[in-house]
Amino acid sequence: SALATALLIAPVSGHRVLFRQHARDQLVTAAHYSALLGSIVLGLALSGVTLLIYDVVQGRNAGLTAGGLTLAGVVLLWWVIPIIIRQRSCTDDTSSTIHQA
């Protein structure tokens, strides 16, 4: 979770350091990858904490189930659904452009 926090906050610090240095493209690219990696690490941390808590309280099988479901939920909500929305948006943009021509 410490790594996830550092990765997710890094773009803010980077912006402060590079403000008015004409490095916008590099800053946006670095922030993009930092946020993506931070999201991945945060999802893993959430799943791991869930697994640990359920393992201690309910047992190993409950921990593995809860951790796996948490990971599946994170992947679905943070990656699969946004990718589907992006693909539909690109398809809609293409079809609306074709219809306007």
CSV table of C-alpha atoms in Angstrom, one decimal:
chain,number,residue,atom,x,y,z
A,1,SER,CA,0.0,0.0,0.0
A,2,ALA,CA,3.0,2.3,0.6
A,3,LEU,CA,4.1,1.8,-3.0
A,4,ALA,CA,0.6,2.4,-4.3
A,5,THR,CA,0.4,5.6,-2.4
A,6,ALA,CA,3.8,6.8,-3.6
A,7,LEU,CA,2.9,6.0,-7.3
A,8,LEU,CA,-0.5,7.6,-7.1
A,9,ILE,CA,0.9,10.8,-5.5
A,10,ALA,CA,4.0,11.0,-7.7
A,11,PRO,CA,2.3,12.9,-10.5
A,12,VAL,CA,1.4,15.7,-8.1
A,13,SER,CA,5.0,16.1,-6.9
A,14,GLY,CA,6.2,15.8,-10.5
A,15,HIS,CA,3.9,18.6,-11.5
A,16,ARG,CA,5.2,20.8,-8.7
A,17,VAL,CA,8.8,20.2,-9.6
A,18,LEU,CA,8.4,20.5,-13.4
A,19,PHE,CA,5.9,23.4,-13.4
A,20,ARG,CA,6.8,26.0,-16.1
A,21,GLN,CA,9.7,23.9,-17.3
A,22,HIS,CA,8.0,23.1,-20.7
A,23,ALA,CA,8.0,19.4,-20.0
A,24,ARG,CA,4.2,18.9,-20.3
A,25,ASP,CA,4.4,15.8,-22.6
A,26,GLN,CA,6.9,14.0,-20.5
A,27,LEU,CA,5.0,14.9,-17.3
A,28,VAL,CA,1.7,13.7,-18.7
A,29,THR,CA,3.3,10.4,-19.9
A,30,ALA,CA,5.0,9.8,-16.6
A,31,ALA,CA,1.8,10.6,-14.7
A,32,HIS,CA,-0.2,8.2,-16.9
A,33,TYR,CA,2.1,5.3,-16.2
A,34,SER,CA,2.5,6.1,-12.6
A,35,ALA,CA,-1.3,6.2,-12.1
A,36,LEU,CA,-1.7,2.9,-14.0
A,37,LEU,CA,1.0,1.1,-12.0
A,38,GLY,CA,-0.3,2.7,-8.8
A,39,SER,CA,-3.8,1.3,-9.5
A,40,ILE,CA,-2.4,-2.1,-10.1
A,41,VAL,CA,-0.4,-2.1,-6.9
A,42,LEU,CA,-3.4,-0.7,-4.9
A,43,GLY,CA,-5.7,-3.5,-6.3
A,44,LEU,CA,-3.2,-6.1,-5.2
A,45,ALA,CA,-2.8,-4.5,-1.8
A,46,LEU,CA,-6.6,-4.4,-1.3
A,47,SER,CA,-6.8,-8.1,-2.3
A,48,GLY,CA,-4.0,-9.1,-0.1
A,49,VAL,CA,-5.4,-7.3,2.9
A,50,THR,CA,-8.8,-8.9,2.3
A,51,LEU,CA,-7.1,-12.3,2.1
A,52,LEU,CA,-5.2,-11.7,5.3
A,53,ILE,CA,-8.1,-10.5,7.3
A,54,TYR,CA,-10.4,-13.4,6.2
A,55,ASP,CA,-7.6,-15.9,6.6
A,56,VAL,CA,-7.1,-14.9,10.2
A,57,VAL,CA,-10.8,-14.6,11.1
A,58,GLN,CA,-12.5,-17.3,9.0
A,59,GLY,CA,-9.7,-19.6,7.8
A,60,ARG,CA,-7.5,-20.1,4.7
A,61,ASN,CA,-10.3,-21.1,2.3
A,62,ALA,CA,-12.4,-18.0,3.3
A,63,GLY,CA,-9.3,-15.9,2.9
A,64,LEU,CA,-8.5,-17.2,-0.6
A,65,THR,CA,-12.2,-16.8,-1.7
A,66,ALA,CA,-12.5,-13.3,-0.3
A,67,GLY,CA,-9.1,-12.2,-1.7
A,68,GLY,CA,-9.9,-13.7,-5.1
A,69,LEU,CA,-13.3,-12.0,-5.2
A,70,THR,CA,-11.8,-8.7,-4.3
A,71,LEU,CA,-9.2,-9.0,-7.0
A,72,ALA,CA,-11.9,-10.0,-9.5
A,73,GLY,CA,-14.0,-7.0,-8.5
A,74,VAL,CA,-11.1,-4.6,-8.8
A,75,VAL,CA,-10.1,-6.0,-12.2
A,76,LEU,CA,-13.8,-5.8,-13.4
A,77,LEU,CA,-14.4,-2.3,-12.1
A,78,TRP,CA,-11.1,-0.7,-12.7
A,79,TRP,CA,-10.1,-2.3,-16.0
A,80,VAL,CA,-12.7,-4.4,-17.8
A,81,ILE,CA,-15.6,-2.0,-17.7
A,82,PRO,CA,-13.5,1.1,-18.6
A,83,ILE,CA,-12.0,-0.8,-21.6
A,84,ILE,CA,-15.5,-1.8,-22.7
A,85,ILE,CA,-16.7,1.8,-22.4
A,86,ARG,CA,-13.6,3.0,-24.3
A,87,GLN,CA,-14.2,0.5,-27.1
A,88,ARG,CA,-17.9,1.4,-27.4
A,89,SER,CA,-17.0,5.1,-27.4
A,90,CYS,CA,-14.5,4.6,-30.2
A,91,THR,CA,-17.0,2.6,-32.2
A,92,ASP,CA,-19.7,5.2,-31.6
A,93,ASP,CA,-17.3,8.0,-32.7
A,94,THR,CA,-16.5,6.2,-35.8
A,95,SER,CA,-20.1,5.4,-36.7
A,96,SER,CA,-21.2,9.0,-36.0
A,97,THR,CA,-18.4,10.4,-38.1
A,98,ILE,CA,-19.4,8.1,-41.0
A,99,HIS,CA,-23.1,9.1,-40.7
A,100,GLN,CA,-22.2,12.8,-40.7
A,101,ALA,CA,-20.2,12.6,-43.9
